[in-house]
Short mmCIF file of C-alpha atoms and ligand atoms in Angstrom, two decimals:
data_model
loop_
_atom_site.label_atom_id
_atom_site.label_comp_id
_atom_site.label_asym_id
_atom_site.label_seq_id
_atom_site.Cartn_x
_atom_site.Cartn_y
_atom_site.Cartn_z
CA UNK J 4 129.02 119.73 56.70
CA UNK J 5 126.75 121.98 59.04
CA UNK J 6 125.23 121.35 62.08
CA UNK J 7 122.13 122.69 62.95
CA UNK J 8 123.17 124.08 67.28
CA UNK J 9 120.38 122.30 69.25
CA UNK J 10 120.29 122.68 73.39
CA UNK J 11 122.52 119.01 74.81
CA UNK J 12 120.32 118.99 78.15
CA UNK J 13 118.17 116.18 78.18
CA UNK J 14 114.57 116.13 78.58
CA UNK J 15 113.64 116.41 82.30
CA UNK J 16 111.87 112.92 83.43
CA UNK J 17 108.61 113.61 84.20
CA UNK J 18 108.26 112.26 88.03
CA UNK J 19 111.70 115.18 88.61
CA UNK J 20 112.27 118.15 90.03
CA UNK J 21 114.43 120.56 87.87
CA UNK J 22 117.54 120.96 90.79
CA UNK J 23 119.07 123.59 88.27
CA UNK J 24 118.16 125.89 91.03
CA UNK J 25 116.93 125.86 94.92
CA UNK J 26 113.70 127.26 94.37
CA UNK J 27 111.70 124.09 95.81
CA UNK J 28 113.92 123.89 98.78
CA UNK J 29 113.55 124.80 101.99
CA UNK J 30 116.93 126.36 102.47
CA UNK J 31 117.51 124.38 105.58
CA UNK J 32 120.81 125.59 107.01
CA UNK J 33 123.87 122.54 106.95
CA UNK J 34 125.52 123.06 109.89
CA UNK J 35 129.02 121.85 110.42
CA UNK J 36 127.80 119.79 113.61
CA UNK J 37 126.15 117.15 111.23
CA UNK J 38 129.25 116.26 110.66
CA UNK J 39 131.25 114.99 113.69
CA UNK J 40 128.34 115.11 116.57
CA UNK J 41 127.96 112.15 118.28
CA UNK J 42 123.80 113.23 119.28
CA UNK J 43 123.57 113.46 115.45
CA UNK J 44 124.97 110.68 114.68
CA UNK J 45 122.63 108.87 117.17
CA UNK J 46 119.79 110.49 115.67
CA UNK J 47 120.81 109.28 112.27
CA UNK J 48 120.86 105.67 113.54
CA UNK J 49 117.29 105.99 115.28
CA UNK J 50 115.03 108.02 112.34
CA UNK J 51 117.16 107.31 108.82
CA UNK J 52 119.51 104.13 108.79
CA UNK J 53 116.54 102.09 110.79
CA UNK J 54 113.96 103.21 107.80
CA UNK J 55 115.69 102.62 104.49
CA UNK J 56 117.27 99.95 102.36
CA UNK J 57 120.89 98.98 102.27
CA UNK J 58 122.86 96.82 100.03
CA UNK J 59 123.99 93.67 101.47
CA UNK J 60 126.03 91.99 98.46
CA UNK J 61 125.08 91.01 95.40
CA UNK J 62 123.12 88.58 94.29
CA UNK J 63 125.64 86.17 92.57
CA UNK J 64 127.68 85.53 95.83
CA UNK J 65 124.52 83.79 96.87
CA UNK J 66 124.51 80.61 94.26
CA UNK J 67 123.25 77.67 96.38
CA UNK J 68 121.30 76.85 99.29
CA UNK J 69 123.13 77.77 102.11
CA UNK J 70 125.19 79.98 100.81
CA UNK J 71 125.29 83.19 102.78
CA UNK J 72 126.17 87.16 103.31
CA UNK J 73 127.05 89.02 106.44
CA UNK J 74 126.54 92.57 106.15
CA UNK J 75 127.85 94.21 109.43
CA UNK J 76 126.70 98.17 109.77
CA UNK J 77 128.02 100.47 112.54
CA UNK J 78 127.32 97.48 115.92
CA UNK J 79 124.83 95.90 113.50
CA UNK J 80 124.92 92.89 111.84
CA UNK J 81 122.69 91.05 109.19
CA UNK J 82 123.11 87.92 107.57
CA UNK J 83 121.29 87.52 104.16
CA UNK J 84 121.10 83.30 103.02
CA UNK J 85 119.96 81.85 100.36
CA UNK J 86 116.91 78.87 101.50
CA UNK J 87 116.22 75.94 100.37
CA UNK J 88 113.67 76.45 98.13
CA UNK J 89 116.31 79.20 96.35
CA UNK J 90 114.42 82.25 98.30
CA UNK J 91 116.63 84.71 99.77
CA UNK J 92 116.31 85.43 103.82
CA UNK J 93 117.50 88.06 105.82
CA UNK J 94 118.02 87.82 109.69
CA UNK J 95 119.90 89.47 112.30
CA UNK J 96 122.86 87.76 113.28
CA UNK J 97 121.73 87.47 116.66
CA UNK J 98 121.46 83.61 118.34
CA UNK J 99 117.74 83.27 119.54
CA UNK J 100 118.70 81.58 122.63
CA UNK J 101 121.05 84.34 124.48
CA UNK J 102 122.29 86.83 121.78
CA UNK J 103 125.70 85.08 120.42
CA UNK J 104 126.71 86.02 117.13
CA UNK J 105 126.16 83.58 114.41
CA UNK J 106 128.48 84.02 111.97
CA UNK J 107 131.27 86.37 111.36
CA UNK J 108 132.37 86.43 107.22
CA UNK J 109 130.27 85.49 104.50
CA UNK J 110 130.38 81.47 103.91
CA UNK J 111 128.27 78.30 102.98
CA UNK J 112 126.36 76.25 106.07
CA UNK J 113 123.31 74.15 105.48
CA UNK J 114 122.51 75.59 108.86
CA UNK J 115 123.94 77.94 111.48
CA UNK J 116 125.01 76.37 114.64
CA UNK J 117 125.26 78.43 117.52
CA UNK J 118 128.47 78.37 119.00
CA UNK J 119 127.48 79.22 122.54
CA UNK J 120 125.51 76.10 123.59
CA UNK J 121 124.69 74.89 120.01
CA UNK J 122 121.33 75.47 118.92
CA UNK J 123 121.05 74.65 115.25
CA UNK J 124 119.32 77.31 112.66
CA UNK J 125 117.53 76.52 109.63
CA UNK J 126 118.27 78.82 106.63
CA UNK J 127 114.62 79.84 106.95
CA UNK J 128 114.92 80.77 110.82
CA UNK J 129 113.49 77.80 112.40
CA UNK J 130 115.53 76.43 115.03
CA UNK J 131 115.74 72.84 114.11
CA UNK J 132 117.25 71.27 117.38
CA UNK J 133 118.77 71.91 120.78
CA UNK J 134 121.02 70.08 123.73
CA UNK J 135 118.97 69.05 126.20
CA UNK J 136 115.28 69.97 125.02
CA UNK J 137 113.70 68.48 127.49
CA UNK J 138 115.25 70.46 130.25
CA UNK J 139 112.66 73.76 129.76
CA UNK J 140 109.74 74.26 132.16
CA UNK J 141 108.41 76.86 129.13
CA UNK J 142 108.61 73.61 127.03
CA UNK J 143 110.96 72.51 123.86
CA UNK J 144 111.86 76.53 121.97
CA UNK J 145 111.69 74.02 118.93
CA UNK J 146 108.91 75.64 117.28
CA UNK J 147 108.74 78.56 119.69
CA UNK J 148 111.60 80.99 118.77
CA UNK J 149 113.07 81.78 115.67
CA UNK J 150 115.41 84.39 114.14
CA UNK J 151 114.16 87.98 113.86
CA UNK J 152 113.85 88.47 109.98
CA UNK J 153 114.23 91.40 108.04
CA UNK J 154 111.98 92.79 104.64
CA UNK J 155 114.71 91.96 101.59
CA UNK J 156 114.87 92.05 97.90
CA UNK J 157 116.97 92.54 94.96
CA UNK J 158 117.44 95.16 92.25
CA UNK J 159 120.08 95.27 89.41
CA UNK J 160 121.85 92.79 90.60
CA UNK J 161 121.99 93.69 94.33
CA UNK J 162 120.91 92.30 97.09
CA UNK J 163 118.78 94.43 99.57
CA UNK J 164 117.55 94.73 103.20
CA UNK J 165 116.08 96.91 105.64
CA UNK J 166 115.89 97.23 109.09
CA UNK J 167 112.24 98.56 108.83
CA UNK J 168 109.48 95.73 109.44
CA UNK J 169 107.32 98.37 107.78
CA UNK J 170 109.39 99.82 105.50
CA UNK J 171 107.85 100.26 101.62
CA UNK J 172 108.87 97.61 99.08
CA UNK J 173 112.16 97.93 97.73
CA UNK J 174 110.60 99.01 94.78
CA UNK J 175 108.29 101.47 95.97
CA UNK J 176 111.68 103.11 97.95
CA UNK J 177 113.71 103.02 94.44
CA UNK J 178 111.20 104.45 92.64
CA UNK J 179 111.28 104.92 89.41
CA UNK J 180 114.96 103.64 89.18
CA UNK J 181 114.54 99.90 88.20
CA UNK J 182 111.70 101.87 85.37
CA UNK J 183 115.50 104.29 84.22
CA UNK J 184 117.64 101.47 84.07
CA UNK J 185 115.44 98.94 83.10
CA UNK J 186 117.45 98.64 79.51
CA UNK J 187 120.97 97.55 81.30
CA UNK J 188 122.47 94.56 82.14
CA UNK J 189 122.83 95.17 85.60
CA UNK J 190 121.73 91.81 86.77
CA UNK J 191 124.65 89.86 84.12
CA UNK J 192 127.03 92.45 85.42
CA UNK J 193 130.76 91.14 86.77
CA UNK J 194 132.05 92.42 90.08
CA UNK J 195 136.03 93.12 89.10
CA UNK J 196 136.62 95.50 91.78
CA UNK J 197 135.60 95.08 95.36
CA UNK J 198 137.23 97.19 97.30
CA UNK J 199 136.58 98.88 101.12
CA UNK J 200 138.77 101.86 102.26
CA UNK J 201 138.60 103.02 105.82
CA UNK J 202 138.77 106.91 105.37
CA UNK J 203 138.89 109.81 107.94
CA UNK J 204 135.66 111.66 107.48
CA UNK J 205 131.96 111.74 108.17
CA UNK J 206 130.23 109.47 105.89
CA UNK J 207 128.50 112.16 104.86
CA UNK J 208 131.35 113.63 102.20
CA UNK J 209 130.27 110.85 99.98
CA UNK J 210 126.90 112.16 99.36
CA UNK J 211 127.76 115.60 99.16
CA UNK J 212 130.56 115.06 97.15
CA UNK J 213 128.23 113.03 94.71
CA UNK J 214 125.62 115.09 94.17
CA UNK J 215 127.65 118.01 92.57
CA UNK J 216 130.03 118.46 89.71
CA UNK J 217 131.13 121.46 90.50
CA UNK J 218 134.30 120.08 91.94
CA UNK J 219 135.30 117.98 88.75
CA UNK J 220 136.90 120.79 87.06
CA UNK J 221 139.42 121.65 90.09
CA UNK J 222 139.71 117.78 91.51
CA UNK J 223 139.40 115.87 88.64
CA UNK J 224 141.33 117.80 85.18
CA UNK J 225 141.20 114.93 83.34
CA UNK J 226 137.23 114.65 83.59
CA UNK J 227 136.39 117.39 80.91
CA UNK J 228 138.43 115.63 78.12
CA UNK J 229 135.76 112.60 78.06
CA UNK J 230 132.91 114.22 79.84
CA UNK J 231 130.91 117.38 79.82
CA UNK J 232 129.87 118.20 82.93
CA UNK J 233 129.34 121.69 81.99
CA UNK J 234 126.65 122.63 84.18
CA UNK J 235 124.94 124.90 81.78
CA UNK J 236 124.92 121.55 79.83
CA UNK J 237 123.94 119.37 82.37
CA UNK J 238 120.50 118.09 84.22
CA UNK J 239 120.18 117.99 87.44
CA UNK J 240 117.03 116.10 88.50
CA UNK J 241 115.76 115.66 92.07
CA UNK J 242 112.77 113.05 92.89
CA UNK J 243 109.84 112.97 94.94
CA UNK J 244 111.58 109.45 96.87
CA UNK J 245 114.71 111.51 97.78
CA UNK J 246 117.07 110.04 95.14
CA UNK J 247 118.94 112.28 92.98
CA UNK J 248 121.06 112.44 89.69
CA UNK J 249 122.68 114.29 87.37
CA UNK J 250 123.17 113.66 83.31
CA UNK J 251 125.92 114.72 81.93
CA UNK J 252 126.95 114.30 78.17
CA UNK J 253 129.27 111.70 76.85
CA UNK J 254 131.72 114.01 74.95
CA UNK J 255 134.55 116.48 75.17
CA UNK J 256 133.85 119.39 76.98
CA UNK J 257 133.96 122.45 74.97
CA UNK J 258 135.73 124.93 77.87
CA UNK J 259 138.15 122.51 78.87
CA UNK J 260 140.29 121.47 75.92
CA UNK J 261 143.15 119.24 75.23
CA UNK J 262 145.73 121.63 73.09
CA UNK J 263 145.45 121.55 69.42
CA UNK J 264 147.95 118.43 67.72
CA UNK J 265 148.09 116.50 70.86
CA UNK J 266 145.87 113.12 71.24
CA UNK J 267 142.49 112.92 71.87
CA UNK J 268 140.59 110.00 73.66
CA UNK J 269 137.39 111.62 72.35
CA UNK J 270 139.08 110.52 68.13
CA UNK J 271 140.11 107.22 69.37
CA UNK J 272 136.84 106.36 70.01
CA UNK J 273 135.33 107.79 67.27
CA UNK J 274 137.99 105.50 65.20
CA UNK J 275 137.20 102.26 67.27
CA UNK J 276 132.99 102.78 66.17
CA UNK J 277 134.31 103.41 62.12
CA UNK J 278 134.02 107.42 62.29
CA UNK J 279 136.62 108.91 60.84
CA UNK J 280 137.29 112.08 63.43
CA UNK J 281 138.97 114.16 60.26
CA UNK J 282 135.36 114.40 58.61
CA UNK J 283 134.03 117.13 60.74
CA UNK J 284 134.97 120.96 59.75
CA UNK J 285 135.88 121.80 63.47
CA UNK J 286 136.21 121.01 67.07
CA UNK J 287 132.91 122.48 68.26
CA UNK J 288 131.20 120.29 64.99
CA UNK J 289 133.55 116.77 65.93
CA UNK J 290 132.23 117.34 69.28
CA UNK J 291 128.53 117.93 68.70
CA UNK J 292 127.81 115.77 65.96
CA UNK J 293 130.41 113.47 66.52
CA UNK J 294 128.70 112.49 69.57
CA UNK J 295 125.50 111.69 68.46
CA UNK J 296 127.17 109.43 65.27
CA UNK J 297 128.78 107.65 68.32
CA UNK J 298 125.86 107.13 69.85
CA UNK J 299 124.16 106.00 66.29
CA UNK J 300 127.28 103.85 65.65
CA UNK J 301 126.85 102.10 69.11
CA UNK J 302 123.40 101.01 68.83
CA UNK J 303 123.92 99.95 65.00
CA UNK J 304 127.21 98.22 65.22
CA UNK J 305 127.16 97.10 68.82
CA UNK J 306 125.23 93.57 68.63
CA UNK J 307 127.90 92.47 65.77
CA UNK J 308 131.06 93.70 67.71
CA UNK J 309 130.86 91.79 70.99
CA UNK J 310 128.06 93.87 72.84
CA UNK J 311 125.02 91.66 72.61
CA UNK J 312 123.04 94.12 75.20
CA UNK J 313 123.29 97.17 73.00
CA UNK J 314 120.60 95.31 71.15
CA UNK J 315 118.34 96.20 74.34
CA UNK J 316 119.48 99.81 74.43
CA UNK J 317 118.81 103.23 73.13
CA UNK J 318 120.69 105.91 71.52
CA UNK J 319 119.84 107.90 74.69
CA UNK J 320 121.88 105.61 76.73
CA UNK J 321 124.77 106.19 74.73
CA UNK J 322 124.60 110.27 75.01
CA UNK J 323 124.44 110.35 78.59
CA UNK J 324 126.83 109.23 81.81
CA UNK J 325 123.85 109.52 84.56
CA UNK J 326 125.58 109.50 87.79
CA UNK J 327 123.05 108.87 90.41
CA UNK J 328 122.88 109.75 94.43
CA UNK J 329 120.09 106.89 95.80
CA UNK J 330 119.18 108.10 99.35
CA UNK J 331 121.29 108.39 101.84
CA UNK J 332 124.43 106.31 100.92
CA UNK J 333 125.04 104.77 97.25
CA UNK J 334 125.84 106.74 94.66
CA UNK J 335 125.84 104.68 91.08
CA UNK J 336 127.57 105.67 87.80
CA UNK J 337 124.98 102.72 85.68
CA UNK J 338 126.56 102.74 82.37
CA UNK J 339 125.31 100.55 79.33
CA UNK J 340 128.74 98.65 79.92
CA UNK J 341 129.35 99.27 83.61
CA UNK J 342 128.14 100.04 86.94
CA UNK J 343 130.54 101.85 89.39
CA UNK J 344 129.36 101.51 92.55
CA UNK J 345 130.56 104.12 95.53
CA UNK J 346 129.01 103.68 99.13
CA UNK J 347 129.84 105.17 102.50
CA UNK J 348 128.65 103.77 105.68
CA UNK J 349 129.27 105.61 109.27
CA UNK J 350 132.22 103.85 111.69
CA UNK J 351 130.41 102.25 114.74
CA UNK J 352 131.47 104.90 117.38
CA UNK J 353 132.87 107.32 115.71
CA UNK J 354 131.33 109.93 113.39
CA UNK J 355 134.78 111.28 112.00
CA UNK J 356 135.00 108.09 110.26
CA UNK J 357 133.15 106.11 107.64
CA UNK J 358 134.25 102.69 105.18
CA UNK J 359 134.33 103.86 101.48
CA UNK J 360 133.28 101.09 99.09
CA UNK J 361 134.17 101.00 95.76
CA UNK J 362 132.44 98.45 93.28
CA UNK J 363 133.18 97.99 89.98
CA UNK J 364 130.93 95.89 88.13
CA UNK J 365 131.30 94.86 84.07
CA UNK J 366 129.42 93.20 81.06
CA UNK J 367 131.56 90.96 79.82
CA UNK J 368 132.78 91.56 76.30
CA UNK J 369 132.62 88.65 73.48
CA UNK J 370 136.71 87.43 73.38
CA UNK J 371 137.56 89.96 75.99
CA UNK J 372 140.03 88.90 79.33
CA UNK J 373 139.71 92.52 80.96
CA UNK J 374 137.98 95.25 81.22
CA UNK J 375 138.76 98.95 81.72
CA UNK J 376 137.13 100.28 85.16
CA UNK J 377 137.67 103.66 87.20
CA UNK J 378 140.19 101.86 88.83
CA UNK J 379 142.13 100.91 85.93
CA UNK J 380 142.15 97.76 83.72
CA UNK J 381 141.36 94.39 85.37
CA UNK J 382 140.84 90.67 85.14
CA UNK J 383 136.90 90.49 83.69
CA UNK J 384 136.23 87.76 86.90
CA UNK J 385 134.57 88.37 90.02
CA UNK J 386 137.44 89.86 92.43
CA UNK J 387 138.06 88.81 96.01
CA UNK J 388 137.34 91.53 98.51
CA UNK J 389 140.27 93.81 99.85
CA UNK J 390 140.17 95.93 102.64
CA UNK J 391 142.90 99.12 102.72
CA UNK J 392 142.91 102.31 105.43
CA UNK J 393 143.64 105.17 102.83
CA UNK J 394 145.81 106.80 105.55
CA UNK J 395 146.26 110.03 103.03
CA UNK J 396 146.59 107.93 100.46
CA UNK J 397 150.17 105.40 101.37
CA UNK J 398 147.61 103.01 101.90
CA UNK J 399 146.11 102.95 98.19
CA UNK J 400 149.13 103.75 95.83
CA UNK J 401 147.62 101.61 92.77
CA UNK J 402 145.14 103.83 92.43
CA UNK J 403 147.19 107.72 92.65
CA UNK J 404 145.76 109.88 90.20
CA UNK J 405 141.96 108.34 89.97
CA UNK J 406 139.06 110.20 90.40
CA UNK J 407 138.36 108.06 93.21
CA UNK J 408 141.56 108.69 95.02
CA UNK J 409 141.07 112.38 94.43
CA UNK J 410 137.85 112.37 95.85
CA UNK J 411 139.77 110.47 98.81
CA UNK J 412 141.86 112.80 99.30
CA UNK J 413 139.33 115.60 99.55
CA UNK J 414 137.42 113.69 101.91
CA UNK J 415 140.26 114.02 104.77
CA UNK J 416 140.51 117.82 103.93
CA UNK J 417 136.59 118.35 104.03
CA UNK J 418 136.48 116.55 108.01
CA UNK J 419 138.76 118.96 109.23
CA UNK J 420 136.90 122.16 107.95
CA UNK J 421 133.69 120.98 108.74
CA UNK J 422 134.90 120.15 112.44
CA UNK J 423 136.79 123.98 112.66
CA UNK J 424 135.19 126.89 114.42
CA UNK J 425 135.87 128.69 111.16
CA UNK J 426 133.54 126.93 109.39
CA UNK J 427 130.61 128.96 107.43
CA UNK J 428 127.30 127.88 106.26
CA UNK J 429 127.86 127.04 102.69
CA UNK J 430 127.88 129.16 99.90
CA UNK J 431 126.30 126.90 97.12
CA UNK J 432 126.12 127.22 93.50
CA UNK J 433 123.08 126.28 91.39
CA UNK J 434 124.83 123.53 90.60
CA UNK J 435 124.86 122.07 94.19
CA UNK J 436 121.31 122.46 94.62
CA UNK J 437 121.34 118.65 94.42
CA UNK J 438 123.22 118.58 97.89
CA UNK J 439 120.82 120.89 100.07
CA UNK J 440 117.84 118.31 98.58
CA UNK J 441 119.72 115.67 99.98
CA UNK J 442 120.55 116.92 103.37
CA UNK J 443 116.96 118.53 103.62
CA UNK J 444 115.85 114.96 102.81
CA UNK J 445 117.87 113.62 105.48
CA UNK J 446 116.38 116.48 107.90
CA UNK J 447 112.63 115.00 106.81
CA UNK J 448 113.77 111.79 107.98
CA UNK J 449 115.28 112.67 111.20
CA UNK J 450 112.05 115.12 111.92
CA UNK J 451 109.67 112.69 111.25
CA UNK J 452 108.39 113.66 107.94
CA UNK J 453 109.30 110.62 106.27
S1 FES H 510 123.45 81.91 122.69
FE1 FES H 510 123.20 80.70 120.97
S2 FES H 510 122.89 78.73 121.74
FE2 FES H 510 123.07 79.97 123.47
FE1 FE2 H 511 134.79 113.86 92.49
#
């Protein structure tokens, strides 16, 4: 058998930048301030988090009328409710009549009632009723006030809001993400892991972290066996709306190999799709074509072995693990049969420290009870939501050895330096072009180019 050598890379989509290299940046400097000041911090709040979207939940917590989410972020708080008439509402969680809070957890009310003095809150806003109406000289608020509501919207599943009265649709701010993914079965997807980690660090190591492999072959060892991030194999795109993402190949790396006679994940999977891994001459030919007859096997066999949704999906989406920064916070791995979910958002007060969350979401498989995740094998049902403090780690034990707790545990390390008078600007690879594009979109935020 030969194989005709042909370049791995993926076309580059025609709305991206090529971040290969940092010839379209700026080359704003990334001071270390950025990254525990409290002014900064401030400023982030006024020109960036106010703008954009942010995930509230997702859209099947919300199942009947009066069923609702609370999203709280930094002294913020929004409530997201499904009406009525099955619309979804967003509102601040602010009482119209002197500022209570309105609810504190997600839940199920047919209205909210006020627990101040008890003015009662339609799921659309209205206020429906108060003690005492006729004691206003303004006259009865019935009719008068209502709940300040946000812009909100849903994509892949997800439920979105923003704090921006004039902020562009949700689409118009993903763009052309829903048109990428449009294949997957986001929407049918099953939350099994729902997890939020209170970490020491600016919540800005998440996006930085995310938008470069570079670290995978120090941090994460067991990455190359199952995916080639190779850089020189890799594409790193860069779009017009800010978002970013890289595509990396779903194969064995050819650098970073498991030692001759020893077990390879990269066979058993060619075995579980009928390829027999013996039939290629060599390595470099199991890898290379071997990963494209995955890819063929997939789409071919897929409908008949469980996976009904491979019938929607391309060969392409079998060759490539996309892992995607959206601006600022969410970073998404969207796989044909997951969606791993990572999200930082800043603590209230203090900039040294952030919430991680950790979603892992799942297509269910015909006759299958659990699912594999990057967080191990679970239950395939919609988990409950846990909270931990990763407190270096003793705080997350289950999870020792994941890419995620890896990352974790760089996170800590990262704060420190960044906060040290020996800190330098960076010295970045082409590779981590991806992460100057995302602070300098930050920067056009805060300066008022956005
Ligand atoms: S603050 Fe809500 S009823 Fe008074
Ligand atoms: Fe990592």
């Amino acid at each position: 058998m030969s194989v005709r050598r042909i370049d791995p890379k993926p076309p580059l989509h025609p709305l991206a930048i090529d971040a290969g290299s940092d010839d379209f940046l700026r080359g704003d400097p990334l001071d270390g301030k950025r990254y525990y000041s409290r002014e900064f911090m401030q400023r982030e709040w006024d020109d960036m988090w106010t703008k954009v979207w942010h995930i509230a939940g997702r859209v099947t917590q919300l199942r009947e009328a009066g069923d609702y989410i609370v999203h709280d972020f930094m002294h913020e708080s929004v409530i997201v409710v499904m009406h009525e008439d099955g619309s979804l509402r967003a509102f601040y969680n602010v009482c119209g009549h002197r500022g209570q809070r309105l609810a504190w957890g997600d839940g199920h009310q047919p209205s909210f009632t006020c627990p101040y003095h008890g003015w009662v809150w339609g799921t659309d806003g209205e206020l429906r009723q108060v003690p005492d109406p006729d004691d206003f000289p303004q006259g009865n608020p019935c009719g008068k006030v209502r709940l300040v509501e946000l812009p909100v919207d849903t994509w892949a599943g997800f439920i979105w809001y923003s704090m921006d009265p004039g902020a562009p649709t949700l689409a118009e701010f993903l763009h052309p993400w829903p048109e990428l993914y449009r294949n997957h079965a986001t929407e049918d997807m099953v939350r099994v892991v729902w997890l939020q980690v209170d970490l020491e660090t600016n919540w800005k190591f998440a996006p930085d972290n995310f938008s470069e492999s570079y670290h995978v072959r120090t941090a994460h060892p067991q990455v190359p066996a199952v995916i080639d991030q190779d850089h020189y194999n890799c594409r790193n795109e860069v779009y017009p709306s800010g978002h970013n993402r890289i595509m990396q190949l779903v194969r064995p790396s050819l650098r970073d190999r498991i030692p001759d006679g020893q077990p390879h994940p990269f066979d058993a999977q060619l075995r579980q799709w009928n390829i027999d891994p013996d039939r290629y001459p060599d390595y470099e030919t199991k890898v290379e074509q071997g990963w494209r007859d995955l890819a063929e096997a997939k789409v071919r066999l897929g409908p008949s072995q469980g996976h009904p949704h491979y019938a929607q999906l391309t060969e392409q989406d079998f060759l490539y693990s996309p892992h995607d920064q959206l601006f600022p916070n969410v970073s998404v791995d969207i796989r044909p049969d997951a969606v791993s979910l990572f999200r930082t958002e800043p603590h209230p007060t203090d900039p040294q420290r952030c919430t991680f969350d950790l979603w892992c979401l799942s297509v269910p498989v015909v006759g299958a009870d659990t699912v594999r995740t990057i967080a191990g094998r679970r239950p395939l049902a919609e988990a409950a939501f846990e909270h931990r403090v990763f407190d270096q780690g003793r705080g997350l034990p289950e999870l020792a050895g994941t890419v995620i707790f890896q990352d974790m545990q760089l996170a800590e390390g990262q704060q420190r330096g960044q906060r040290s008078r020996g800190y330098q600007e960076p010295y970045l690879a082409g590779q981590e072009t991806r992460v100057r594009a995302w602070h300098e979109t930050l920067n056009d935020y805060l300066e008022g180019r956005r």
